[in-house]
Coordinates of C-alpha atoms (C1' of nucleotides) in Angstrom, one line a residue:
Chain B
M2 CA 7.7 5.1 5.7
A3 CA 8.2 8.7 6.6
E4 CA 7.4 10.6 3.2
K5 CA 7.5 13.9 2.5
R6 CA 4.2 14.9 1.8
L7 CA 1.5 14.0 4.3
Y8 CA -0.8 12.2 2.2
H9 CA 2.0 10.2 1.3
T10 CA 2.0 8.7 4.5
V11 CA -1.6 8.3 4.8
A12 CA -1.8 6.8 1.3
N13 CA 0.8 4.3 2.6
Q14 CA -1.2 3.6 5.7
I15 CA -4.4 3.0 3.9
L16 CA -2.4 0.6 1.6
E17 CA -0.8 -1.3 4.6
L18 CA -4.6 -1.7 5.7
I19 CA -5.6 -3.2 2.5
D20 CA -2.7 -5.6 2.2
S21 CA -3.0 -6.8 5.6
G22 CA -6.6 -7.8 4.5
V23 CA -8.4 -5.0 7.0
F24 CA -10.1 -3.7 3.9
P25 CA -10.5 -6.6 1.4
T26 CA -10.6 -6.3 -2.4
G27 CA -14.2 -4.8 -3.3
S28 CA -14.8 -3.7 0.3
R29 CA -15.6 0.0 1.0
L30 CA -13.3 2.3 3.1
P31 CA -14.5 4.3 6.1
G32 CA -15.5 7.9 5.1
E33 CA -13.0 10.4 4.7
R34 CA -14.0 12.1 8.0
D35 CA -13.8 8.8 10.0
L36 CA -10.1 7.9 8.4
A37 CA -9.0 11.4 8.9
K38 CA -10.1 10.8 12.5
K39 CA -8.3 7.7 13.0
F40 CA -5.1 8.5 11.4
G41 CA -5.4 11.9 13.2
V42 CA -5.1 14.4 10.0
S43 CA -7.1 16.5 8.1
R44 CA -10.0 15.5 5.9
V45 CA -8.0 17.0 3.0
A46 CA -4.7 15.0 3.7
V47 CA -7.1 11.9 3.8
R48 CA -8.8 13.0 0.4
E49 CA -5.4 13.6 -1.4
A50 CA -4.3 10.2 -0.4
E51 CA -7.3 8.6 -1.8
I52 CA -6.9 10.7 -5.1
A53 CA -3.3 9.7 -5.4
L54 CA -4.4 5.8 -5.0
Q55 CA -7.1 6.1 -7.4
A56 CA -4.4 7.7 -9.9
Q57 CA -2.5 4.3 -9.3
G58 CA -5.7 2.4 -9.6
R59 CA -6.0 1.0 -6.3
L60 CA -9.2 2.7 -5.5
E61 CA -12.2 3.4 -7.3
I62 CA -13.9 6.6 -5.5
K63 CA -17.9 6.8 -5.9
V64 CA -19.5 10.4 -4.9
G65 CA -21.8 9.9 -2.2
S66 CA -21.0 6.4 -1.8
G67 CA -17.4 5.9 -0.9
A68 CA -14.0 4.7 -1.7
Y69 CA -13.8 0.8 -2.9
V70 CA -10.8 -1.2 -2.9
L71 CA -9.9 -2.3 -6.4
D72 CA -8.3 -5.3 -7.5
G73 CA -4.4 -4.9 -7.1
S74 CA -3.3 -8.4 -7.9
K75 CA -2.7 -7.5 -11.8
G76 CA -1.8 -4.5 -13.7
S77 CA -0.8 -3.3 -10.4
H78 CA 1.1 0.0 -9.8
N79 CA 3.1 0.2 -13.0
G80 CA 0.7 -1.7 -15.4
L81 CA 2.8 -4.7 -15.5
P82 CA 1.2 -8.2 -15.0
K83 CA 2.4 -10.6 -12.4
V84 CA 3.9 -13.6 -14.3
G85 CA 5.2 -16.9 -13.1
P86 CA 8.9 -17.8 -13.7
F87 CA 8.0 -20.2 -16.5
E88 CA 5.9 -18.4 -18.5
L89 CA 8.0 -15.3 -18.4
T90 CA 11.3 -17.4 -19.3
E91 CA 9.1 -18.9 -22.1
A92 CA 8.2 -15.4 -23.3
R93 CA 11.7 -14.3 -23.1
A94 CA 13.0 -17.2 -24.8
L95 CA 10.9 -16.2 -27.9
F96 CA 11.0 -12.7 -28.3
E97 CA 14.6 -12.1 -26.8
A98 CA 15.6 -14.5 -29.8
E99 CA 13.8 -12.4 -32.3
S100 CA 15.5 -9.4 -30.9
A101 CA 18.9 -10.9 -31.3
A102 CA 18.0 -12.0 -34.8
L103 CA 17.1 -8.7 -35.8
A104 CA 20.0 -7.0 -34.3
A105 CA 22.6 -9.4 -35.5
P106 CA 22.6 -7.8 -39.3
I107 CA 22.9 -4.2 -37.9
I108 CA 24.6 -4.2 -34.7
T109 CA 27.3 -1.7 -34.4
D110 CA 30.8 -2.4 -33.2
D111 CA 30.3 0.1 -30.5
A112 CA 27.4 -2.0 -29.2
I113 CA 29.4 -5.3 -29.6
A114 CA 31.9 -3.6 -27.5
E115 CA 29.6 -2.6 -24.7
L116 CA 28.3 -6.2 -24.7
E117 CA 31.8 -7.6 -24.3
N118 CA 32.2 -5.2 -21.3
Y119 CA 29.1 -6.5 -19.7
I120 CA 30.4 -10.0 -19.9
G121 CA 33.4 -9.0 -18.3
I122 CA 31.2 -7.5 -15.4
M123 CA 29.2 -10.4 -15.0
S124 CA 32.1 -12.7 -14.8
G125 CA 33.9 -10.5 -12.3
K126 CA 37.0 -10.0 -14.7
V127 CA 35.9 -6.3 -15.0
K128 CA 35.4 -4.3 -12.1
S129 CA 32.2 -2.2 -12.0
E130 CA 29.7 -0.5 -9.6
M131 CA 26.9 -2.6 -11.5
T132 CA 26.2 -5.9 -10.0
P133 CA 26.2 -8.9 -12.2
D134 CA 22.6 -8.9 -12.2
D135 CA 22.4 -5.1 -13.6
A136 CA 25.3 -6.1 -16.1
D137 CA 22.9 -8.9 -17.1
A138 CA 19.8 -6.6 -17.6
A139 CA 22.3 -4.4 -19.5
F140 CA 23.4 -7.0 -21.9
H141 CA 19.9 -8.0 -23.0
N142 CA 18.8 -4.3 -23.0
A143 CA 21.7 -3.4 -25.2
I144 CA 20.7 -5.9 -27.7
A145 CA 17.1 -4.4 -27.8
R146 CA 18.6 -1.2 -28.3
A147 CA 20.7 -2.6 -31.2
T148 CA 17.7 -3.3 -33.2
N149 CA 16.8 0.3 -33.2
N150 CA 13.2 -0.6 -32.7
H151 CA 11.7 1.3 -29.8
A152 CA 8.9 -1.2 -29.4
I153 CA 11.3 -4.1 -29.0
I154 CA 13.2 -2.2 -26.6
F155 CA 9.9 -1.4 -24.6
V156 CA 9.0 -5.2 -24.7
I157 CA 12.4 -6.4 -23.6
D158 CA 12.6 -3.8 -20.9
S159 CA 9.3 -4.8 -19.6
M160 CA 9.9 -8.5 -19.0
W161 CA 13.3 -7.6 -17.4
K162 CA 11.2 -5.4 -14.8
M163 CA 8.6 -8.0 -14.7
R164 CA 11.6 -10.4 -13.3
K165 CA 12.5 -7.6 -10.9
E166 CA 9.1 -7.4 -9.5
A167 CA 8.3 -10.8 -8.1
A168 CA 9.9 -11.3 -4.9
Q169 CA 9.5 -15.1 -5.2
L170 CA 10.8 -15.1 -8.8
Q171 CA 13.9 -13.1 -7.2
K172 CA 14.8 -16.0 -4.9
V173 CA 14.2 -18.7 -7.6
Y174 CA 16.4 -17.0 -10.2
R175 CA 19.1 -16.0 -8.0
C176 CA 19.2 -19.8 -7.0
V177 CA 19.3 -20.6 -10.6
C178 CA 21.6 -18.0 -11.4
E179 CA 24.2 -18.8 -9.1
K180 CA 24.4 -22.5 -9.4
D181 CA 25.0 -22.3 -13.4
S182 CA 26.7 -18.7 -13.5
S183 CA 29.3 -20.9 -15.6
H184 CA 27.1 -21.9 -18.0
R185 CA 25.5 -18.2 -18.4
E186 CA 28.8 -16.8 -19.2
D187 CA 29.3 -19.5 -22.0
E188 CA 25.8 -18.8 -23.5
H189 CA 26.4 -15.0 -23.1
Q190 CA 29.7 -15.5 -25.1
A191 CA 27.9 -17.4 -27.8
I192 CA 25.3 -14.9 -28.2
L193 CA 28.0 -12.5 -28.5
T194 CA 30.2 -14.4 -31.1
A195 CA 26.9 -15.1 -33.2
L196 CA 26.1 -10.9 -33.1
K197 CA 29.8 -10.3 -33.9
N198 CA 29.5 -12.6 -37.2
R199 CA 26.4 -10.6 -38.0
D200 CA 24.7 -14.2 -38.0
S201 CA 21.1 -13.6 -37.4
S202 CA 20.1 -17.5 -37.2
A203 CA 23.1 -18.3 -35.1
A204 CA 21.8 -15.1 -32.7
R205 CA 18.5 -16.6 -32.4
Q206 CA 19.7 -20.1 -31.9
A207 CA 22.2 -18.8 -29.1
M208 CA 19.5 -16.9 -27.4
R209 CA 17.0 -19.6 -27.4
A210 CA 19.6 -22.1 -25.8
H211 CA 20.3 -19.5 -23.2
F212 CA 16.8 -19.4 -22.0
T213 CA 16.0 -23.0 -22.8
R214 CA 18.7 -23.9 -20.5
M215 CA 17.3 -21.3 -18.0
I216 CA 13.9 -23.1 -17.9
E217 CA 15.6 -26.4 -17.5
A218 CA 17.5 -25.2 -14.4
L219 CA 14.1 -23.7 -13.3
L220 CA 12.4 -27.2 -13.6
E221 CA 15.3 -28.7 -12.1
A222 CA 14.9 -26.3 -8.9
S223 CA 11.3 -26.7 -8.7
E224 CA 11.7 -30.2 -7.8
E225 CA 13.9 -29.4 -4.6
E226 CA 13.0 -28.0 -1.3
A227 CA 10.4 -25.5 -0.4
Y228 CA 9.4 -24.3 -4.0
Q229 CA 5.8 -25.4 -3.8
E230 CA 4.2 -22.5 -5.5
V231 CA 6.7 -22.8 -8.6
K232 CA 6.1 -26.5 -8.4
R233 CA 2.5 -25.9 -9.1
Q234 CA 3.4 -23.6 -12.2
A235 CA 5.9 -26.0 -13.3
S236 CA 3.2 -28.8 -13.8
E237 CA 1.2 -26.3 -15.8
S238 CA 4.1 -25.2 -17.9
R239 CA 6.2 -28.3 -18.4
S240 CA 3.8 -29.7 -21.3
R241 CA 3.8 -26.4 -23.1
Y242 CA 7.7 -26.1 -22.7
M243 CA 8.3 -29.4 -24.1
L244 CA 6.0 -28.4 -27.1
A245 CA 7.8 -25.2 -27.3
K246 CA 11.3 -26.9 -27.6
Q247 CA 10.1 -28.9 -30.3
L248 CA 9.7 -25.9 -32.5
S249 CA 12.9 -24.6 -31.9
Chain I
M9 CA -13.9 17.3 -21.9
A10 CA -16.3 17.7 -19.0
E11 CA -15.4 15.3 -16.4
K12 CA -16.9 14.0 -13.2
R13 CA -14.4 15.6 -11.0
L14 CA -13.7 19.0 -11.0
Y15 CA -10.0 18.2 -10.5
H16 CA -10.2 16.3 -13.8
T17 CA -11.1 19.2 -16.0
V18 CA -8.6 21.3 -14.3
A19 CA -5.8 18.9 -14.8
N20 CA -7.1 18.5 -18.6
Q21 CA -6.8 22.4 -18.7
I22 CA -3.4 22.3 -17.4
L23 CA -2.5 19.6 -19.7
E24 CA -3.9 21.7 -22.6
L25 CA -1.6 24.3 -21.7
I26 CA 1.4 22.2 -21.4
D27 CA 0.9 20.6 -24.8
S28 CA 0.1 24.0 -26.4
G29 CA 3.6 25.3 -25.5
V30 CA 2.2 27.9 -23.1
F31 CA 4.1 25.8 -20.3
P32 CA 7.3 24.2 -22.1
T33 CA 9.0 21.4 -20.6
G34 CA 11.1 22.3 -17.3
S35 CA 8.8 25.6 -17.0
R36 CA 7.3 26.4 -13.5
L37 CA 3.7 26.7 -13.6
P38 CA 2.1 29.7 -11.9
G39 CA 1.1 29.2 -8.2
E40 CA -1.7 27.3 -7.1
R41 CA -3.6 30.9 -5.9
D42 CA -3.0 32.4 -9.4
L43 CA -4.3 29.0 -11.3
A44 CA -7.3 28.8 -9.1
K45 CA -8.2 32.4 -9.9
K46 CA -7.7 32.0 -13.6
F47 CA -9.7 28.8 -13.8
G48 CA -12.2 30.2 -11.5
V49 CA -12.1 27.2 -9.1
S50 CA -10.6 27.0 -5.5
R51 CA -7.2 26.2 -4.7
V52 CA -8.1 22.9 -3.7
A53 CA -9.2 21.8 -7.1
V54 CA -6.1 23.1 -8.6
R55 CA -3.9 21.2 -5.8
E56 CA -6.0 18.0 -6.4
A57 CA -5.4 18.4 -10.1
E58 CA -1.6 18.7 -9.7
I59 CA -1.4 16.1 -7.4
A60 CA -3.1 13.7 -9.9
L61 CA -0.4 15.2 -12.8
Q62 CA 2.5 14.5 -10.5
A63 CA 1.1 10.8 -10.0
Q64 CA 1.0 10.7 -13.5
G65 CA 5.0 11.9 -13.9
R66 CA 3.8 14.8 -15.7
L67 CA 4.6 17.3 -12.9
E68 CA 7.2 17.6 -10.3
I69 CA 6.2 19.6 -7.2
K70 CA 8.7 21.1 -4.9
V71 CA 7.7 22.7 -1.8
G72 CA 8.2 26.6 -1.4
S73 CA 9.4 26.6 -5.1
G74 CA 6.4 25.6 -7.6
A75 CA 5.2 23.1 -9.9
Y76 CA 7.5 22.1 -12.4
V77 CA 6.6 20.4 -16.0
L78 CA 8.4 17.3 -16.6
D79 CA 9.1 15.8 -20.0
G80 CA 6.3 14.0 -21.0
S81 CA 7.5 12.9 -24.4
K82 CA 8.4 9.3 -23.6
G83 CA 7.1 6.8 -21.3
S84 CA 4.1 9.0 -21.0
H85 CA 0.9 9.0 -19.3
N86 CA 0.6 5.0 -19.8
G87 CA 3.9 4.1 -20.0
L88 CA 3.9 3.1 -23.4
P89 CA 6.5 4.9 -25.6
K90 CA 5.6 6.5 -28.9
V91 CA 6.7 4.5 -31.8
G92 CA 6.7 4.9 -35.7
P93 CA 4.5 2.8 -38.0
F94 CA 7.5 0.6 -39.3
E95 CA 9.2 -0.3 -36.5
L96 CA 5.9 -1.2 -34.6
T97 CA 4.7 -3.4 -37.6
E98 CA 8.1 -4.8 -37.6
A99 CA 8.0 -5.8 -33.8
R100 CA 4.7 -7.2 -34.4
A101 CA 5.8 -9.4 -37.1
L102 CA 8.5 -11.1 -35.0
F103 CA 6.3 -11.3 -31.7
E104 CA 3.1 -12.1 -33.2
A105 CA 4.7 -14.7 -35.1
E106 CA 6.1 -16.4 -32.1
S107 CA 2.9 -15.9 -30.1
A108 CA 0.9 -17.9 -32.9
A109 CA 3.6 -20.5 -33.2
L110 CA 3.5 -21.1 -29.3
A111 CA -0.2 -21.2 -29.5
A112 CA -0.7 -23.4 -32.4
P113 CA 0.1 -26.7 -30.6
I114 CA -2.3 -26.1 -27.3
I115 CA -5.1 -23.7 -29.0
T116 CA -8.5 -24.9 -28.0
D117 CA -11.6 -25.4 -30.1
D118 CA -13.3 -22.9 -28.3
A119 CA -10.6 -20.4 -29.3
I120 CA -10.8 -21.5 -32.9
A121 CA -14.5 -20.9 -32.7
E122 CA -13.8 -17.4 -31.2
L123 CA -11.2 -16.5 -34.1
E124 CA -13.8 -17.8 -36.6
N125 CA -16.0 -15.4 -35.2
Y126 CA -13.6 -12.3 -35.3
I127 CA -12.9 -13.0 -39.0
G128 CA -16.8 -12.9 -39.6
I129 CA -16.9 -9.5 -38.0
M130 CA -14.2 -8.1 -39.9
S131 CA -15.7 -9.4 -43.4
G132 CA -19.1 -8.2 -42.4
K133 CA -20.6 -11.5 -42.5
V134 CA -21.4 -11.6 -39.0
K135 CA -23.0 -8.7 -37.6
S136 CA -21.9 -7.1 -34.1
E137 CA -21.4 -4.4 -32.2
M138 CA -17.6 -4.5 -32.6
T139 CA -16.0 -2.4 -35.4
P140 CA -13.7 -4.4 -37.6
D141 CA -10.7 -2.6 -36.1
D142 CA -11.9 -4.0 -32.7
A143 CA -12.4 -7.5 -34.2
D144 CA -9.0 -7.4 -35.5
A145 CA -7.5 -6.4 -32.2
A146 CA -9.7 -9.4 -30.8
F147 CA -8.3 -11.7 -33.1
H148 CA -4.6 -11.1 -32.4
N149 CA -5.3 -10.7 -28.5
A150 CA -7.3 -14.5 -28.6
I151 CA -4.2 -15.6 -30.2
A152 CA -1.9 -14.5 -27.5
R153 CA -4.5 -15.6 -24.6
A154 CA -4.3 -19.2 -26.5
T155 CA -0.6 -19.3 -25.4
N156 CA -1.8 -19.3 -21.7
N157 CA 1.3 -17.1 -21.1
H158 CA 0.6 -13.8 -19.6
A159 CA 3.9 -12.1 -20.4
I160 CA 3.0 -12.6 -24.1
I161 CA -0.5 -11.4 -23.6
F162 CA 0.9 -8.4 -21.9
V163 CA 3.4 -7.6 -25.0
I164 CA 0.8 -8.2 -27.6
D165 CA -1.9 -5.9 -25.9
S166 CA 0.9 -3.4 -25.2
M167 CA 1.7 -3.5 -29.0
W168 CA -2.1 -3.0 -30.0
K169 CA -2.4 0.2 -27.5
M170 CA 0.8 1.5 -29.0
R171 CA -0.7 1.5 -32.3
K172 CA -4.2 2.9 -31.2
E173 CA -2.2 5.9 -29.5
A174 CA -0.6 7.8 -32.4
A175 CA -3.2 9.6 -34.2
Q176 CA -0.7 9.7 -37.4
L177 CA -0.4 6.0 -37.1
Q178 CA -4.1 5.5 -36.9
K179 CA -4.3 7.6 -40.3
V180 CA -1.9 5.5 -42.2
Y181 CA -3.0 2.2 -40.9
R182 CA -6.9 2.9 -41.7
C183 CA -5.5 3.8 -45.3
V184 CA -3.7 0.7 -45.2
C185 CA -6.4 -1.7 -44.2
E186 CA -9.0 0.0 -46.2
K187 CA -7.1 -0.6 -49.2
D188 CA -6.0 -4.2 -48.7
S189 CA -9.1 -5.5 -46.7
S190 CA -9.3 -8.3 -49.0
H191 CA -5.9 -9.4 -48.5
R192 CA -6.5 -9.1 -44.6
E193 CA -9.1 -11.4 -44.6
D194 CA -7.2 -14.1 -46.6
E195 CA -4.2 -13.5 -44.3
H196 CA -6.4 -14.1 -41.3
Q197 CA -8.0 -17.2 -42.6
A198 CA -4.5 -18.9 -43.6
I199 CA -3.5 -17.9 -39.8
L200 CA -6.8 -19.7 -38.5
T201 CA -6.2 -22.7 -40.8
A202 CA -2.7 -23.1 -39.4
L203 CA -3.9 -22.9 -36.0
K204 CA -6.6 -25.1 -36.8
N205 CA -3.9 -27.8 -38.1
R206 CA -2.1 -27.1 -34.8
D207 CA 0.9 -26.5 -37.0
S208 CA 3.4 -24.2 -35.4
S209 CA 5.7 -23.5 -38.5
A210 CA 2.8 -22.7 -40.6
A211 CA 1.3 -20.1 -38.2
R212 CA 4.5 -18.6 -37.5
Q213 CA 4.8 -18.2 -41.0
A214 CA 1.3 -17.1 -41.9
M215 CA 1.5 -14.4 -39.0
R216 CA 5.0 -13.0 -40.8
A217 CA 3.4 -12.8 -44.1
H218 CA 0.2 -11.0 -42.5
F219 CA 2.7 -8.3 -41.2
T220 CA 5.1 -8.6 -44.1
R221 CA 2.5 -7.5 -46.4
M222 CA 1.4 -4.8 -44.0
I223 CA 5.0 -3.4 -44.1
E224 CA 4.9 -3.4 -47.9
A225 CA 1.5 -1.8 -48.0
L226 CA 3.0 1.0 -45.5
L227 CA 5.9 1.4 -47.8
E228 CA 3.8 2.0 -50.6
A229 CA 1.6 4.4 -48.7
S230 CA 4.7 6.5 -47.8
E231 CA 5.2 6.8 -51.5
E232 CA 2.2 8.5 -51.9
E233 CA 0.7 12.2 -50.8
A234 CA 1.2 14.0 -47.8
Y235 CA 2.6 11.1 -45.6
Q236 CA 5.9 13.3 -45.1
E237 CA 6.5 12.0 -41.6
V238 CA 5.9 8.7 -42.7
K239 CA 8.5 9.0 -45.5
R240 CA 11.1 9.9 -43.3
Q241 CA 10.7 7.1 -41.1
A242 CA 10.3 5.0 -44.1
S243 CA 13.9 5.6 -45.3
E244 CA 15.2 4.9 -41.8
S245 CA 13.6 1.7 -41.6
R246 CA 13.5 0.3 -45.1
S247 CA 17.0 -1.2 -45.2
R248 CA 16.3 -2.8 -41.9
Y249 CA 13.0 -4.2 -43.3
M250 CA 14.8 -5.6 -46.1
L251 CA 17.4 -7.4 -43.9
A252 CA 14.4 -8.8 -41.6
K253 CA 13.0 -9.9 -44.5
Q254 CA 15.8 -12.1 -45.6
L255 CA 15.9 -14.0 -42.2
S256 CA 12.1 -14.8 -42.4
Chain W
dA23 C1' 30.9 47.7 -7.6
dT24 C1' 30.4 43.6 -5.4
dT25 C1' 29.3 40.5 -1.8
dT26 C1' 26.7 39.2 2.2
dC27 C1' 23.0 38.2 4.7
dA28 C1' 19.1 39.3 7.5
dT29 C1' 14.4 40.1 5.9
dA30 C1' 10.1 40.2 3.3
dA31 C1' 7.5 38.2 -0.4
dT32 C1' 6.1 34.1 -2.5
dT33 C1' 4.9 29.3 -2.9
dG34 C1' 3.3 24.7 -1.4
dG35 C1' 1.5 22.0 2.9
dT36 C1' -2.0 21.5 6.2
dT37 C1' -6.2 22.4 8.9
dC38 C1' -10.8 24.2 9.7
dT39 C1' -15.4 25.2 8.7
dA40 C1' -19.2 25.4 6.0
dC41 C1' -22.1 24.1 2.4
dC42 C1' -23.4 21.5 -1.8
dA43 C1' -24.5 17.4 -4.5
dA44 C1' -25.1 12.5 -5.2
dT45 C1' -26.2 8.2 -2.6
dT46 C1' -28.0 5.3 0.6
dT47 C1' -30.8 4.4 4.1
dG48 C1' -34.6 4.3 7.1
dT49 C1' -39.5 5.2 7.5
dA50 C1' -44.2 5.8 7.0
dA51 C1' -47.9 5.7 3.7
dA52 C1' -50.5 3.2 0.2
Chain F
dT10 C1' -45.1 -6.1 0.5
dT11 C1' -44.3 -2.4 -2.0
dT12 C1' -43.8 2.6 -3.1
dA13 C1' -42.2 7.0 -1.8
dC14 C1' -40.3 10.8 0.5
dA15 C1' -37.3 12.6 4.2
dA16 C1' -33.1 12.2 6.9
dA17 C1' -28.5 10.6 7.4
dT18 C1' -24.2 9.7 5.4
dT19 C1' -20.6 10.5 1.8
dG20 C1' -18.0 12.5 -1.2
dG21 C1' -17.1 17.6 -3.8
dT22 C1' -16.0 22.3 -3.6
dA23 C1' -14.8 26.9 -1.4
dG24 C1' -12.7 30.3 1.3
dA25 C1' -10.0 31.5 4.9
dA26 C1' -6.2 30.9 7.8
dC27 C1' -1.5 29.5 9.3
dC28 C1' 2.8 26.9 8.8
dA29 C1' 7.2 25.8 6.6
dA30 C1' 10.3 25.9 2.7
dT31 C1' 11.9 28.5 -0.8
dT32 C1' 13.1 32.5 -3.3
dA33 C1' 13.8 37.4 -4.2
dT34 C1' 14.8 41.8 -2.4
dG35 C1' 17.6 45.4 -0.7
dA36 C1' 20.5 47.2 2.7
dA37 C1' 24.9 47.1 4.8
dA38 C1' 29.5 45.6 4.9
dT39 C1' 33.8 44.8 2.0

DNA sequence: ATTTCATAATTGGTTCTACCAATTTGTAAA
DNA sequence: TTTACAAATTGGTAGAACCAATTATGAAAT
């Protein structure tokens, strides 16, 4: 929690008070002078902290009135929305399939070798400092890069970041991944084979199958245990998923 | 250029000096005291401006040393990459087609009515405060919202923002859109019809056709006049586009 | 001539005081 | 009750002063 600049620690203290519900969304913060006294720092430090929070979109400062807490739930600090596991996987199924299809005809041999390496890391056959999860991310990112399309690269990266963000999502994914790590390897291999053959349709199909299986695993996991929140989302998304499956 | 808070104007002044090459990437800015004197403001104002720029990732401040200009070329102020017209349109062709396909089976009648309204605005038959371009954006955004998938909404919105960013892109698009406004109307109508029929495949196809035609218009435009920069990109992308066309 | 190292100068970090301007609040008059 | 004006509160800006980290300087040692 100790930061380099004083205003960082102050900003974090304010953030904590916001997250703990002391300052709910929409409420007005105490004046700069009060906060300075409360935190035992100068008014300038509080001011800089509030400016930084404003730049992050967490506060709105009105002159002569005060600083107000903005809704930090969506479009939070890095501009990414918070998404549920189902909708994210659904989106990835669609977009990554197109990414792979576009990459297939033009992927280089170097990129193919890179993908093989990542599969090796994920299966544990190749030792590396990368975690299997990092290798998984690198695998999908490398395919996006193979499209040579910066917009596509951005989209794929963004979705991976969304996945990394939600702590809850992390748990669910970890569970699903551990359970089906062998499936995952086969599926990645199938994707690689399709790319090796420069077969667009096969690549699209393999990538869709990869995520379709993941959605099924998520559905299964949502039946178990304490995934109540996921369960709620599951009921919302299941019908859509079934429909989406038809048009694969 | 006149902002509400003084540190905003100072930040913009600094940004201008950076963009105009006075302070190249990696160089050190003059001290806070010097800048304060140069801009005729207090040191506090300069300081707050630099903090805001640091929050935006444009500066790195080292204590006792100075403020250094960071590379603002990629992942710039809003986290969006700078993309060329071809790659962006290519990505939109793929992703928006899937968005429409997913929306088709579940789109509500209200959303259909909304889309009809936007088409009316674009054709000038319905009067509104919206510009045709805004209506165009709203049209595609509404389809994304119809998917009820926040990740997809984010992606479609992001790509629209990328389009709005590049000034050069703006020029080209405007040229293309003006020339083929009638085509655009027909294409949007076709997309709407497919959605009305809840026909996923038709929606996908119609959306692809919409962007495929746009790419062709871009290629044509790049042949003309002074679009040298676009031309360069065109030669890079043309082969990819041809390949992508095959797998439509 | 080169290296080393203590010192001075520079730079950002923090605090304090003071005053200005916009906003809100409170109160008295209509 | 409503209106109008004044006072209190709040953020905005300025200047000076001092601290701590960094960098530049220059004399002394090699």
